[in-house]
Amino acid sequence: MEGTSKSAAVPTLKYKIRYSEKLGRYLQAATDLQPGEVIFREEPIVVGPLSCNRNLLCFACMSLLPPNEEEEQYFCTKCDVVPLCGSACEEHPRHHTPDECELFRTNEDVLKKNLCYITGYISSILMILRFWLLKKRDPKLWERVRSMEAHLEKRRGTEEWEDRETNIINMMKSLSLVPYDDPSVSEILQLMCAITDVNSLELRPPGSTREALYLRGLFEKTSLLSHSCRGNLHLTMNRDFKLTVHASVPIKKGDIICFNYTSPLLGTLSRRQHLRKTKYFECDCSVCRDPYELGSYISTILCPRCRKGYLGMEDPLTKFPYERKWKCDNCEHHMAGYLVKTTLNLCKSLLNDDTRDAKELEILKKKLLKTLHRNHFLVVEVKQKLLATYRLEVVKPNPNKRSMENMLNVCKEMYELMEIVEPGISRHKAILLFELHLPIVSLANQAHCRQEISSIELAPRLEEGASILKKSLAMLLLQPPDTPEGALAKRGLEKLKALNTTISDVKALSQLEQLTVRERRRLHKHK
């Protein structure tokens, strides 16, 4: 059984639901868990677009729609009212529910009058609309959903509250999708918005490699997972949005099961601000408490006095970091927070241009490194752009040697950082390792072709690349085959097979090269 102990005669859950004043309800490991082990699987309660997407998504199956000027092809083939889906969605398991289609059919006249207006906004209300229909369709499930953390009172009167009232609730009322004159409707819809904002996960549309396009889904058990900026989970999802929760590192019985609600490549200030604004709590995990973020130095700047150490926040958990002093980890020099803020703003201003090529990005990186740690999140942003340019170079028949050397160094630095901020199994690390093996193999082959190294020296360098690729595949193969990472795993398996064949050939050649002239003659005569 999924998410249960295999050895038990009676299936036993690998987690327990606990409660504390600080965390609320959370999941605790009921047994020791190993990296890669499945803790549980579950399907979403509801899925919807994260933001307004005009003619980009099929709102039934959440697949990307091809560009097409004939908007009629995007109409729901069931209710033929608004541009919700196309004929390709008919057989999809997440096609509109009958009550959803019926609601649009019933309000056909109102929707057609507002068609031009709602095309760009229907995605914003779709997820909440599906919650509204769920409440009527499955009251027992709705009662479980409404028990999720919502922080409703903290949201009341805020910008988020007013935004949802204007752009979702009033929109649904004006389109007659919910009762207009019932005062209790607004409160219920605000609760649904709050539950969605606090508990939903960001998802990528099936088959999409475009990181800018996201959906969101609500999962019952997953909503109980606690946060840590250095979590112990690895989440995977197939094209039908079925979620699988794996242990990413060894988890001991009794440990809290948690994952990172934010990006591991954000600095402490950005992570804590995001959590404060969207999840309504102050993170005080081990990463946030450490001025130097467990040695990742992802928010630090070079000390202007000793030029060896780095300045970190003296009081990382404060809400006003630039009103406090920052301290060097080498000479203990203190610097006013407002000066740190000015320095960072100057560095940020250098990143505005998105049209830089590899050479310009490398120059920019050198400039930033005069002020920032090599792992600083602004430097990491430049490194990610650099990797995008190196990917274009590495696929060429004869990649530029300097670019491959730079790609090798950037991948190594990024991987070392990820080992700190996201230990264990990680999608980011899997992709980095895949990219790391490419310049290792390319540089080795180039050096051999130029006769800079012998076949004897080539083999171990190729074996190093194969070893790194295997580490990547160990993580990528946890991903469903219908995801971009799953496709990368398939490609990686093909590359590993070809690489192993090359290694065998190189070893055979090196053995032949080591034979004496007499031994070669004997071998030839024997053949």
Coordinates of C-alpha atoms in Angstrom, one line a residue:
M1 CA 0.0 0.0 0.0
E2 CA 1.3 3.5 -0.9
G3 CA 2.7 5.4 2.0
T4 CA 2.7 2.4 4.3
S5 CA 5.2 0.0 5.8
K6 CA 5.9 -3.0 3.7
S7 CA 7.1 -5.3 6.5
A8 CA 4.0 -4.9 8.7
A9 CA 1.3 -7.6 8.5
V10 CA -1.3 -4.9 8.7
P11 CA -0.5 -1.8 6.6
T12 CA 0.7 1.0 8.8
L13 CA 1.0 4.7 7.8
K14 CA 4.5 6.1 7.7
Y15 CA 3.3 9.3 9.3
K16 CA 1.2 10.5 12.3
I17 CA -0.9 13.6 12.5
R18 CA 0.2 15.7 15.5
Y19 CA -0.8 19.1 16.9
S20 CA 1.2 21.9 18.6
E21 CA 0.4 25.5 19.4
K22 CA 3.3 26.7 17.2
L23 CA 2.7 24.5 14.1
G24 CA -1.0 23.6 14.4
R25 CA -1.6 20.2 12.8
Y26 CA 1.5 18.7 11.3
L27 CA 2.9 15.3 10.1
Q28 CA 5.4 13.3 12.2
A29 CA 7.4 10.3 10.9
A30 CA 5.9 7.1 12.4
T31 CA 9.0 5.1 11.5
D32 CA 12.6 5.6 10.2
L33 CA 12.5 6.7 6.5
Q34 CA 15.2 6.4 3.9
P35 CA 16.0 8.8 1.1
G36 CA 13.8 8.1 -1.9
E37 CA 11.2 6.2 0.2
V38 CA 7.6 7.0 -0.6
I39 CA 5.8 8.5 2.4
F40 CA 2.4 8.9 0.7
R41 CA 0.7 9.7 -2.6
E42 CA -2.4 11.7 -3.1
E43 CA -4.5 13.4 -5.8
P44 CA -5.6 17.0 -5.6
I45 CA -8.9 18.1 -4.3
V46 CA -9.1 20.9 -6.8
V47 CA -6.7 22.3 -9.5
G48 CA -6.9 25.8 -11.1
P49 CA -4.7 28.5 -12.7
L50 CA -2.4 30.4 -10.4
S51 CA -2.9 33.7 -12.3
C52 CA -4.8 35.2 -15.2
N53 CA -3.8 33.4 -18.5
R54 CA -5.5 34.5 -21.7
N55 CA -5.8 31.7 -24.1
L56 CA -2.8 29.8 -22.7
L57 CA -4.4 27.0 -20.8
C58 CA -7.1 24.4 -21.2
F59 CA -9.0 25.0 -17.9
A60 CA -10.2 21.4 -17.9
C61 CA -7.0 19.4 -18.2
M62 CA -4.6 22.3 -17.6
S63 CA -2.6 21.6 -20.7
L64 CA -1.1 24.4 -22.7
L65 CA -3.2 25.5 -25.7
P66 CA -1.5 26.1 -29.1
P67 CA -1.7 29.7 -30.3
N68 CA -4.8 30.1 -32.5
E69 CA -6.8 33.2 -33.6
E70 CA -10.0 31.2 -33.8
E71 CA -11.2 31.5 -30.2
E72 CA -14.2 29.3 -30.9
Q73 CA -11.8 26.3 -30.7
Y74 CA -11.3 27.1 -27.0
F75 CA -15.0 27.0 -26.1
C76 CA -16.0 24.2 -23.8
T77 CA -17.3 21.4 -26.1
K78 CA -19.8 20.4 -23.4
C79 CA -21.4 23.7 -22.7
D80 CA -20.2 25.8 -25.7
V81 CA -20.1 29.0 -23.7
V82 CA -16.7 30.4 -22.7
P83 CA -13.2 29.6 -23.9
L84 CA -12.5 27.0 -21.3
C85 CA -11.3 23.9 -23.3
G86 CA -11.1 22.2 -26.6
S87 CA -12.1 18.8 -28.0
A88 CA -8.7 17.4 -26.9
C89 CA -10.0 17.5 -23.3
E90 CA -13.0 15.2 -23.8
E91 CA -11.2 12.1 -22.6
H92 CA -9.0 13.7 -20.0
P93 CA -9.6 12.5 -16.5
R94 CA -9.7 16.1 -15.2
H95 CA -12.4 17.4 -17.6
H96 CA -15.0 19.7 -16.3
T97 CA -17.3 18.2 -13.7
P98 CA -21.0 18.0 -14.8
D99 CA -22.0 20.7 -12.3
E100 CA -19.3 23.0 -13.6
C101 CA -20.5 22.7 -17.2
E102 CA -24.1 23.0 -16.1
L103 CA -23.4 26.3 -14.3
F104 CA -21.8 27.8 -17.4
R105 CA -24.7 26.5 -19.5
T106 CA -27.3 28.0 -17.1
N107 CA -25.6 31.4 -17.2
E108 CA -24.9 31.3 -21.0
D109 CA -26.6 34.7 -21.8
V110 CA -24.7 36.6 -19.1
L111 CA -21.4 35.0 -20.0
K112 CA -21.8 35.7 -23.7
K113 CA -22.5 39.3 -23.1
N114 CA -19.3 39.6 -21.1
L115 CA -17.2 37.2 -23.2
C116 CA -14.5 39.8 -24.2
Y117 CA -14.2 41.0 -20.7
I118 CA -14.1 37.6 -18.9
T119 CA -11.7 35.8 -21.3
G120 CA -8.8 37.4 -19.5
Y121 CA -10.3 37.0 -16.0
I122 CA -12.1 33.6 -15.9
S123 CA -8.9 31.8 -14.9
S124 CA -8.6 34.1 -11.8
I125 CA -11.9 32.9 -10.5
L126 CA -11.9 29.3 -11.7
M127 CA -10.3 27.7 -8.7
I128 CA -12.6 29.4 -6.2
L129 CA -15.5 28.5 -8.4
R130 CA -14.5 24.9 -8.2
F131 CA -14.3 25.2 -4.4
W132 CA -17.8 26.6 -4.4
L133 CA -19.1 23.7 -6.4
L134 CA -17.2 21.2 -4.3
K135 CA -19.0 22.6 -1.2
K136 CA -22.3 21.7 -2.8
R137 CA -21.2 18.5 -4.4
D138 CA -19.3 16.9 -1.4
P139 CA -20.2 18.5 1.9
K140 CA -18.1 16.0 3.9
L141 CA -15.0 16.8 1.9
W142 CA -15.7 20.5 2.2
E143 CA -15.8 20.2 6.0
R144 CA -12.4 18.6 6.0
V145 CA -11.1 21.4 3.6
R146 CA -12.5 24.2 5.7
S147 CA -10.5 22.9 8.7
M148 CA -7.3 23.8 6.9
E149 CA -5.3 26.7 8.2
A150 CA -6.6 30.0 6.7
H151 CA -5.5 32.8 8.9
L152 CA -8.7 34.6 8.0
E153 CA -8.6 37.2 10.7
K154 CA -5.0 38.1 9.9
R155 CA -6.1 38.7 6.3
R156 CA -9.3 40.7 7.1
G157 CA -8.9 44.3 5.9
T158 CA -5.6 43.7 4.1
E159 CA -4.7 44.3 0.5
E160 CA -5.2 40.6 -0.2
W161 CA -8.7 40.7 1.3
E162 CA -9.7 43.7 -0.8
D163 CA -8.1 42.2 -4.0
R164 CA -10.0 39.0 -3.6
E165 CA -13.2 40.9 -2.9
T166 CA -12.8 43.0 -6.1
N167 CA -11.3 40.6 -8.6
I168 CA -12.9 37.3 -7.5
I169 CA -15.9 37.6 -5.3
N170 CA -17.5 40.6 -7.1
M171 CA -16.6 39.0 -10.4
M172 CA -18.4 35.8 -9.5
K173 CA -21.4 37.7 -8.3
S174 CA -21.6 39.9 -11.5
L175 CA -21.5 36.8 -13.7
S176 CA -24.3 35.1 -11.6
L177 CA -22.0 32.2 -10.7
V178 CA -22.9 32.7 -7.0
P179 CA -25.9 34.3 -5.3
Y180 CA -25.6 38.1 -5.4
D181 CA -27.8 39.1 -2.4
D182 CA -26.7 36.6 0.2
P183 CA -24.3 38.4 2.7
S184 CA -22.8 35.1 3.9
V185 CA -21.5 34.3 0.4
S186 CA -18.7 36.8 0.6
E187 CA -17.4 35.4 3.9
I188 CA -17.4 31.8 2.6
L189 CA -15.6 32.9 -0.6
Q190 CA -13.0 34.8 1.4
L191 CA -12.4 31.6 3.4
M192 CA -12.0 29.7 0.2
C193 CA -9.5 32.3 -1.1
A194 CA -7.6 32.2 2.2
I195 CA -7.4 28.3 2.2
T196 CA -6.2 28.4 -1.4
D197 CA -3.6 31.1 -0.8
V198 CA -2.2 29.5 2.3
N199 CA -2.3 25.8 1.5
S200 CA -2.2 25.3 -2.3
L201 CA 1.0 24.1 -4.1
E202 CA 2.3 25.6 -7.4
L203 CA 2.1 23.1 -10.3
R204 CA 3.4 23.2 -13.8
P205 CA 1.0 22.5 -16.7
P206 CA 1.5 19.0 -18.2
G207 CA 4.3 18.9 -20.7
S208 CA 5.3 22.5 -20.0
T209 CA 9.0 23.4 -19.7
R210 CA 8.1 27.1 -19.3
E211 CA 8.7 27.9 -15.6
A212 CA 6.6 31.1 -15.9
L213 CA 3.4 29.1 -16.4
Y214 CA 2.0 27.7 -13.2
L215 CA -1.2 26.2 -11.8
R216 CA -2.1 25.6 -8.2
G217 CA -3.6 22.6 -6.5
L218 CA -4.9 21.8 -3.1
F219 CA -4.0 18.5 -1.4
E220 CA -5.5 17.3 1.8
K221 CA -2.5 15.5 3.4
T222 CA 0.1 17.7 1.8
S223 CA -1.5 20.8 3.4
L224 CA -0.4 19.4 6.8
L225 CA 3.3 19.4 5.9
S226 CA 5.3 21.9 8.0
H227 CA 7.8 24.3 6.6
S228 CA 11.5 24.4 6.9
C229 CA 13.9 26.3 4.7
R230 CA 16.0 23.1 4.7
G231 CA 13.2 20.5 4.3
N232 CA 13.5 16.7 4.3
L233 CA 11.1 15.9 1.4
H234 CA 11.2 15.6 -2.3
L235 CA 7.9 16.0 -4.2
T236 CA 7.1 14.7 -7.6
M237 CA 4.0 14.9 -9.7
N238 CA 2.7 13.3 -12.9
R239 CA 0.6 14.9 -15.7
D240 CA -2.6 14.1 -13.9
F241 CA -1.3 16.0 -10.8
K242 CA -1.0 12.9 -8.6
L243 CA 1.5 13.9 -6.0
T244 CA 4.2 11.6 -4.5
V245 CA 6.0 12.6 -1.4
H246 CA 9.4 11.1 -0.9
A247 CA 11.9 11.4 1.9
S248 CA 14.9 13.4 0.5
V249 CA 17.2 12.6 3.4
P250 CA 17.1 10.0 6.2
I251 CA 14.2 10.9 8.5
K252 CA 14.2 9.4 12.0
K253 CA 11.0 8.2 13.8
G254 CA 9.5 11.2 15.6
D255 CA 11.0 13.8 13.3
I256 CA 8.7 16.5 11.8
I257 CA 8.1 15.9 8.1
C258 CA 8.6 19.2 6.3
F259 CA 9.4 20.9 3.0
N260 CA 10.4 24.3 1.8
Y261 CA 7.5 26.6 1.0
T262 CA 9.9 29.0 -0.8
S263 CA 12.8 28.7 -3.1
P264 CA 16.1 27.5 -1.6
L265 CA 18.0 30.0 -3.7
L266 CA 16.4 33.0 -2.1
G267 CA 18.2 34.9 0.7
T268 CA 16.9 34.9 4.2
L269 CA 15.2 38.3 3.9
S270 CA 13.3 37.3 0.8
R271 CA 12.3 33.9 2.2
R272 CA 11.0 35.3 5.4
Q273 CA 9.2 38.1 3.7
H274 CA 7.5 35.7 1.3
L275 CA 6.4 33.4 4.2
R276 CA 5.2 36.4 6.3
K277 CA 3.1 37.8 3.4
T278 CA 1.6 34.5 2.0
K279 CA 1.7 32.0 4.9
Y280 CA 1.3 34.4 7.8
F281 CA 4.1 33.2 10.0
E282 CA 7.7 34.1 10.9
C283 CA 10.2 31.4 10.1
D284 CA 12.9 30.7 12.7
C285 CA 14.4 27.5 11.2
S286 CA 18.1 26.7 11.5
V287 CA 18.9 28.5 8.2
C288 CA 17.0 31.7 9.1
R289 CA 18.6 31.9 12.6
D290 CA 22.2 31.7 11.3
P291 CA 23.7 35.0 10.1
Y292 CA 25.7 33.1 7.5
E293 CA 22.9 30.6 6.6
L294 CA 24.7 27.4 7.6
G295 CA 27.7 28.4 5.6
S296 CA 25.9 29.0 2.4
Y297 CA 26.5 32.8 2.6
I298 CA 23.6 33.3 0.3
S299 CA 22.8 36.8 1.7
T300 CA 26.3 38.1 2.6
I301 CA 28.5 40.8 1.3
L302 CA 32.3 41.1 1.3
C303 CA 33.7 42.9 4.4
P304 CA 35.1 46.3 3.2
R305 CA 37.7 46.3 6.0
C306 CA 39.5 42.9 5.9
R307 CA 38.4 41.9 2.4
K308 CA 38.4 38.3 3.5
G309 CA 35.3 37.8 5.6
Y310 CA 31.7 38.4 4.8
L311 CA 29.0 40.5 6.6
G312 CA 25.9 38.7 7.8
M313 CA 22.9 40.0 9.7
E314 CA 23.7 40.2 13.4
D315 CA 20.0 39.7 14.2
P316 CA 18.6 37.5 11.3
L317 CA 15.1 37.1 12.8
T318 CA 14.4 40.8 13.1
K319 CA 11.7 42.3 10.9
F320 CA 13.9 45.4 10.3
P321 CA 17.3 44.0 9.1
Y322 CA 18.6 47.2 7.6
E323 CA 18.0 49.1 10.8
R324 CA 20.5 46.7 12.6
K325 CA 24.2 46.2 12.2
W326 CA 25.8 43.5 10.1
K327 CA 28.9 41.6 11.3
C328 CA 32.0 40.2 9.5
D329 CA 32.7 36.5 10.2
N330 CA 36.4 37.1 10.0
C331 CA 37.4 40.4 11.7
E332 CA 34.1 41.0 13.5
H333 CA 33.8 44.5 11.8
H334 CA 30.3 46.0 12.1
M335 CA 28.6 47.8 9.3
A336 CA 25.3 49.8 9.4
G337 CA 22.4 48.0 7.8
Y338 CA 21.4 51.0 5.7
L339 CA 24.9 50.9 4.0
V340 CA 24.4 47.2 3.3
K341 CA 21.0 48.0 1.7
T342 CA 22.6 50.7 -0.4
T343 CA 25.3 48.3 -1.6
L344 CA 22.7 45.7 -2.5
N345 CA 20.6 48.2 -4.4
L346 CA 23.6 49.2 -6.5
C347 CA 24.3 45.5 -7.2
K348 CA 20.7 44.9 -8.2
S349 CA 20.8 47.8 -10.6
L350 CA 23.4 46.0 -12.6
L351 CA 21.1 43.1 -13.3
N352 CA 18.3 45.0 -15.1
D353 CA 19.5 44.1 -18.6
D354 CA 18.2 40.7 -19.7
T355 CA 19.8 40.8 -23.2
R356 CA 23.4 40.0 -22.1
D357 CA 25.4 37.2 -23.8
A358 CA 27.8 34.9 -22.1
K359 CA 30.8 37.2 -22.2
E360 CA 28.8 40.1 -20.8
L361 CA 27.3 37.9 -18.0
E362 CA 30.8 36.7 -17.1
I363 CA 32.0 40.3 -16.8
L364 CA 29.0 41.1 -14.7
K365 CA 29.7 38.2 -12.4
K366 CA 33.2 39.4 -11.8
K367 CA 31.9 42.8 -10.9
L368 CA 29.5 41.4 -8.4
L369 CA 32.1 39.1 -6.8
K370 CA 34.1 42.2 -5.8
T371 CA 31.2 43.0 -3.4
L372 CA 29.2 39.8 -2.9
H373 CA 29.9 36.2 -1.8
R374 CA 30.0 33.8 -4.8
N375 CA 26.9 32.2 -3.4
H376 CA 24.9 35.4 -2.9
F377 CA 21.5 35.1 -4.5
L378 CA 22.3 38.0 -6.9
V379 CA 25.4 36.2 -8.1
V380 CA 23.4 32.9 -8.3
E381 CA 20.9 34.7 -10.6
V382 CA 23.7 35.6 -13.0
K383 CA 25.0 32.1 -12.8
Q384 CA 21.6 30.7 -13.8
K385 CA 21.6 33.0 -16.8
L386 CA 25.1 31.9 -17.7
L387 CA 24.1 28.2 -17.6
A388 CA 21.3 29.0 -20.1
T389 CA 23.9 30.3 -22.5
Y390 CA 26.3 27.4 -21.9
R391 CA 23.6 24.9 -22.7
L392 CA 23.4 26.4 -26.2
E393 CA 27.2 26.0 -26.6
V394 CA 27.6 22.5 -25.2
V395 CA 25.3 20.9 -27.9
K396 CA 27.5 22.3 -30.7
P397 CA 29.8 19.8 -32.6
N398 CA 32.9 21.5 -31.2
P399 CA 32.0 23.5 -28.1
N400 CA 34.2 26.5 -27.1
K401 CA 36.8 25.3 -24.6
R402 CA 36.6 28.4 -22.4
S403 CA 32.8 28.2 -22.2
M404 CA 33.0 24.5 -21.2
E405 CA 35.5 25.3 -18.5
N406 CA 33.3 28.1 -17.2
M407 CA 30.3 25.9 -17.3
L408 CA 32.2 23.3 -15.3
N409 CA 33.1 25.8 -12.6
V410 CA 29.6 27.3 -12.4
C411 CA 28.0 23.9 -12.1
K412 CA 30.4 22.8 -9.3
E413 CA 29.8 26.1 -7.4
M414 CA 26.0 25.8 -7.7
Y415 CA 26.1 22.2 -6.7
E416 CA 28.1 22.9 -3.6
L417 CA 25.6 25.6 -2.6
M418 CA 22.6 23.2 -3.2
E419 CA 24.2 20.6 -1.0
I420 CA 23.9 23.1 1.8
V421 CA 20.5 24.6 1.2
E422 CA 18.7 21.6 -0.2
P423 CA 20.5 18.4 1.0
G424 CA 19.6 14.9 -0.2
I425 CA 17.4 14.2 -3.2
S426 CA 16.6 17.4 -5.2
R427 CA 15.2 18.3 -8.6
H428 CA 17.6 21.3 -8.8
K429 CA 20.6 19.1 -8.0
A430 CA 19.6 16.4 -10.4
I431 CA 19.6 18.9 -13.3
L432 CA 22.8 20.5 -12.1
L433 CA 24.6 17.1 -12.1
F434 CA 23.3 16.3 -15.5
E435 CA 24.7 19.6 -16.8
L436 CA 27.9 19.1 -14.8
H437 CA 28.8 15.9 -16.6
L438 CA 28.5 17.5 -20.1
P439 CA 31.6 19.8 -19.9
I440 CA 33.6 17.1 -18.1
V441 CA 33.0 14.7 -21.1
S442 CA 33.4 17.4 -23.7
L443 CA 36.7 18.8 -22.3
A444 CA 38.1 15.3 -21.9
N445 CA 37.3 14.4 -25.5
Q446 CA 38.7 17.7 -26.8
A447 CA 41.9 17.2 -24.9
H448 CA 42.3 13.7 -26.3
C449 CA 41.6 14.9 -29.9
R450 CA 44.3 17.5 -29.5
Q451 CA 46.6 14.8 -28.1
E452 CA 47.0 16.7 -24.9
I453 CA 46.1 13.5 -23.0
S454 CA 46.5 9.8 -23.8
S455 CA 43.7 7.1 -24.0
I456 CA 44.9 6.0 -20.6
E457 CA 44.3 9.4 -19.1
L458 CA 41.0 9.8 -21.1
A459 CA 39.2 6.8 -19.6
P460 CA 39.1 8.0 -15.9
R461 CA 37.9 11.5 -17.0
L462 CA 35.1 9.9 -18.9
E463 CA 34.4 7.6 -16.0
E464 CA 34.1 10.7 -13.8
G465 CA 31.4 12.1 -16.1
A466 CA 29.6 8.8 -16.1
S467 CA 29.7 8.6 -12.3
I468 CA 28.2 12.1 -12.1
L469 CA 25.5 11.3 -14.6
K470 CA 24.5 8.2 -12.6
K471 CA 24.0 10.4 -9.5
S472 CA 21.8 12.6 -11.6
L473 CA 19.8 9.7 -12.9
A474 CA 19.3 8.3 -9.4
M475 CA 17.2 11.4 -8.6
L476 CA 15.7 12.0 -12.1
L477 CA 14.3 8.5 -12.3
L478 CA 12.0 9.3 -9.3
Q479 CA 10.2 11.8 -11.6
P480 CA 7.2 10.5 -13.6
P481 CA 8.2 9.9 -17.3
D482 CA 5.7 12.4 -18.6
T483 CA 7.4 15.4 -17.0
P484 CA 10.3 17.4 -18.4
E485 CA 12.6 15.8 -15.7
G486 CA 11.3 12.4 -16.8
A487 CA 12.2 13.2 -20.4
L488 CA 15.6 14.3 -19.2
A489 CA 16.1 11.0 -17.4
K490 CA 15.3 9.1 -20.6
R491 CA 17.9 11.2 -22.4
G492 CA 20.4 10.7 -19.6
L493 CA 20.0 6.9 -19.8
E494 CA 20.7 7.0 -23.5
K495 CA 23.8 9.2 -22.9
L496 CA 25.0 6.9 -20.1
K497 CA 24.7 3.9 -22.4
A498 CA 26.7 5.6 -25.2
L499 CA 29.3 6.9 -22.6
N500 CA 29.8 3.4 -21.2
T501 CA 30.4 2.1 -24.7
T502 CA 32.9 4.8 -25.3
I503 CA 34.7 4.1 -22.1
S504 CA 35.0 0.4 -23.0
D505 CA 36.4 1.3 -26.4
V506 CA 38.9 3.8 -24.8
K507 CA 40.1 1.2 -22.3
A508 CA 40.6 -1.4 -25.0
L509 CA 42.5 1.2 -27.1
S510 CA 44.7 2.1 -24.1
Q511 CA 45.5 -1.5 -23.4
L512 CA 46.5 -1.9 -27.1
E513 CA 48.7 1.3 -26.9
Q514 CA 50.6 -0.2 -23.9
L515 CA 51.6 -3.3 -25.8
T516 CA 55.1 -3.6 -27.1
V517 CA 55.8 -4.0 -30.8
R518 CA 56.4 -7.7 -30.4
E519 CA 53.2 -8.2 -28.4
R520 CA 51.2 -6.4 -31.0
R521 CA 52.7 -8.6 -33.7
R522 CA 51.8 -11.7 -31.7
L523 CA 48.2 -10.4 -31.2
H524 CA 47.8 -9.7 -34.9
K525 CA 49.2 -13.1 -35.8
H526 CA 46.8 -14.8 -33.4
K527 CA 43.8 -13.0 -34.9

